[in-house]
PDB file of C-alpha atoms in Angstrom:
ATOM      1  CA  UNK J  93     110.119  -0.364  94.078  1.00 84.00           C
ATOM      2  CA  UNK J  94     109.518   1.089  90.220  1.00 90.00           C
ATOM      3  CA  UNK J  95     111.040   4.224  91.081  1.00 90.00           C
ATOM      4  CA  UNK J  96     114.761   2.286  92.148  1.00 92.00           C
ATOM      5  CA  UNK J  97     114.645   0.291  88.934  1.00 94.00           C
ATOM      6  CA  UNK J  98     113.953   2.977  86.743  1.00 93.00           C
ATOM      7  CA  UNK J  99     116.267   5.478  88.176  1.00 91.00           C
ATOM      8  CA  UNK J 100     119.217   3.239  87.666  1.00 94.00           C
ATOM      9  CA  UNK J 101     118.951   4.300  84.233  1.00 95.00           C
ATOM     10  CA  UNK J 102     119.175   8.488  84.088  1.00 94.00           C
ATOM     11  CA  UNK J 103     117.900   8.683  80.474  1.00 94.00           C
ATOM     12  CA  UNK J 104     115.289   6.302  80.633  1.00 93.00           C
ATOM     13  CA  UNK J 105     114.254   8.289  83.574  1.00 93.00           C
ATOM     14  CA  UNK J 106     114.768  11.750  81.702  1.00 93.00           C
ATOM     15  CA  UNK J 107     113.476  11.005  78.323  1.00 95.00           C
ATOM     16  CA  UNK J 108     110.999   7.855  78.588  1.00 95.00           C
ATOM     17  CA  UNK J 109     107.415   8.453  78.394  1.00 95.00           C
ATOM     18  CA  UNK J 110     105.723   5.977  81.825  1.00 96.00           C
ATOM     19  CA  UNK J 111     101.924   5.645  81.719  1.00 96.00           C
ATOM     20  CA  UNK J 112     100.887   4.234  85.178  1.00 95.00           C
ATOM     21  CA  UNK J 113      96.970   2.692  85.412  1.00 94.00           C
ATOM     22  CA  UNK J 114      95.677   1.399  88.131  1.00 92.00           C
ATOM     23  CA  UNK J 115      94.720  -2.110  88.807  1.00 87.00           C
ATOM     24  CA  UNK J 116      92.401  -4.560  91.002  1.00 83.00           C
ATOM     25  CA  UNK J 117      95.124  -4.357  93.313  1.00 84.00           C
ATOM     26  CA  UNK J 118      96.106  -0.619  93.553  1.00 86.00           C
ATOM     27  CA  UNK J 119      94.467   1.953  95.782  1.00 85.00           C
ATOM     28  CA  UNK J 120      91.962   2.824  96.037  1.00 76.00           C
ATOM     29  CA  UNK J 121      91.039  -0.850  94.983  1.00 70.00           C
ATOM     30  CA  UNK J 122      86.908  -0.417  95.187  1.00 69.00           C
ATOM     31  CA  UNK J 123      86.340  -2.575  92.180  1.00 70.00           C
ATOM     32  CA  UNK J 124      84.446  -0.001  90.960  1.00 80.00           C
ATOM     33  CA  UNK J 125      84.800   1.605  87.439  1.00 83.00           C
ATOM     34  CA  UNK J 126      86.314   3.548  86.116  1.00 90.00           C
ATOM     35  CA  UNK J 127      89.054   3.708  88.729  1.00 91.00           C
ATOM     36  CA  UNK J 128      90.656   7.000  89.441  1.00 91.00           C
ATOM     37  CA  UNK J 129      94.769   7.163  88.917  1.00 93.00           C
ATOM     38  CA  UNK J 130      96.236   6.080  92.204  1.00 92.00           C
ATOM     39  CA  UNK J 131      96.619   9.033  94.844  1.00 92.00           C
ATOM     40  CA  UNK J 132      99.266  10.840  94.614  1.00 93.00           C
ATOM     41  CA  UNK J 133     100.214  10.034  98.339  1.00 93.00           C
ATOM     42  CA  UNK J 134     101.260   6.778  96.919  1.00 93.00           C
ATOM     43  CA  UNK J 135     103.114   7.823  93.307  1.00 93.00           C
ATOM     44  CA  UNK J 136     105.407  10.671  95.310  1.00 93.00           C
ATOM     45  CA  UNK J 137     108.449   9.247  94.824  1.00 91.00           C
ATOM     46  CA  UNK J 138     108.453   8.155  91.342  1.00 92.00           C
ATOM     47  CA  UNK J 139     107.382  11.617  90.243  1.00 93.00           C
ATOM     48  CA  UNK J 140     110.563  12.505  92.112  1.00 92.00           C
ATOM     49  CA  UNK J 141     112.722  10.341  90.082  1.00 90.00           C
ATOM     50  CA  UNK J 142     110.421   9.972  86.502  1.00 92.00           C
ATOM     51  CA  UNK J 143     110.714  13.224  84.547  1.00 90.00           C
ATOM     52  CA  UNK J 144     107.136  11.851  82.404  1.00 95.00           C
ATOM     53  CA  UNK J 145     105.295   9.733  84.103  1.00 95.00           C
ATOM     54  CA  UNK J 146     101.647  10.223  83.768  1.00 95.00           C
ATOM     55  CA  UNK J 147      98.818   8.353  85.919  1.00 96.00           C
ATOM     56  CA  UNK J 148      95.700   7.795  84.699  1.00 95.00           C
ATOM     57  CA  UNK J 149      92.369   6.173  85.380  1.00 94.00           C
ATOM     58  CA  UNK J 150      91.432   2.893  84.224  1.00 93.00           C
ATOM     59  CA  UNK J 151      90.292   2.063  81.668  1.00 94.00           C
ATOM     60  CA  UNK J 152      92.085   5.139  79.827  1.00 96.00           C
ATOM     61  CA  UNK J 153      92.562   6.145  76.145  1.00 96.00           C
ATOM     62  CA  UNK J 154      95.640   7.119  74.792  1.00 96.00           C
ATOM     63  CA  UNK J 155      95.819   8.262  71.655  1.00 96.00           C
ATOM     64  CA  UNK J 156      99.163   7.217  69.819  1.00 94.00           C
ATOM     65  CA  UNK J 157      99.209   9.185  66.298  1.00 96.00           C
ATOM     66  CA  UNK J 158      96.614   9.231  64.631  1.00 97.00           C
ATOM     67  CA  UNK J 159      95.201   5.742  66.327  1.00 97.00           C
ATOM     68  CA  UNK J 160      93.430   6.155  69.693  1.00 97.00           C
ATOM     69  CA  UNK J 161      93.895   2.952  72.043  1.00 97.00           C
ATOM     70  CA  UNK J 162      91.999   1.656  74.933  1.00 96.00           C
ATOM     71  CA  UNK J 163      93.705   0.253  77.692  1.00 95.00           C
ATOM     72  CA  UNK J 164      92.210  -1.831  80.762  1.00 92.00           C
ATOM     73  CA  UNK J 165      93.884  -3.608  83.260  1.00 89.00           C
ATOM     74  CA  UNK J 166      91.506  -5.820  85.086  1.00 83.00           C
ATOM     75  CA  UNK J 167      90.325  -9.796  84.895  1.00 77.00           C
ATOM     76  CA  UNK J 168      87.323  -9.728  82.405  1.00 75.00           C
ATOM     77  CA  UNK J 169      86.931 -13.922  82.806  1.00 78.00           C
ATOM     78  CA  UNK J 170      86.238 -13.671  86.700  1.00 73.00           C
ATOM     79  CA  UNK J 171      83.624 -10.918  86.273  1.00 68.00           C
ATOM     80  CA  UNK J 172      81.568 -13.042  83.573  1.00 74.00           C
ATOM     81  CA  UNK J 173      81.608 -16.373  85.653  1.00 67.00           C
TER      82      UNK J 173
END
């Protein structure tokens, strides 16, 4: 599990900044979009253990300085064919 890896490492967990977004795979997996972060039934535990983790939706933009960035996890090529 994420949370055991990363808490092997105290500052990483402490001071590292974790953006979670969901994918095809993670619940609720509806293929619909945009996806909602994943409950937080299921992230619990690595809150517990991840000082800043943040979940968001997918696609989400994060804005890094003064650029703003667009993330998307998902397989474009099997929703063209």
């Amino acid at each position: 599990e994420v949370a055991d890896i990363i808490k092997k490492f105290p500052t990483l967990a402490n001071k590292a900044r974790f953006v979670f977004i969901p994918g095809p795979a993670d619940p609720p997996s509806n293929m619909v979009l945009p996806q909602g972060p994943i409950p937080k039934m299921f992230t619990a535990n690595l809150r517990k253990h991840v000082k800043h983790a943040t979940f968001t939706s997918n696609p989400c933009r994060i804005r890094y300085f003064t650029k703003e960035i667009l993330f998307f996890r998902g397989n474009m090529v099997d929703k063209l064919a």
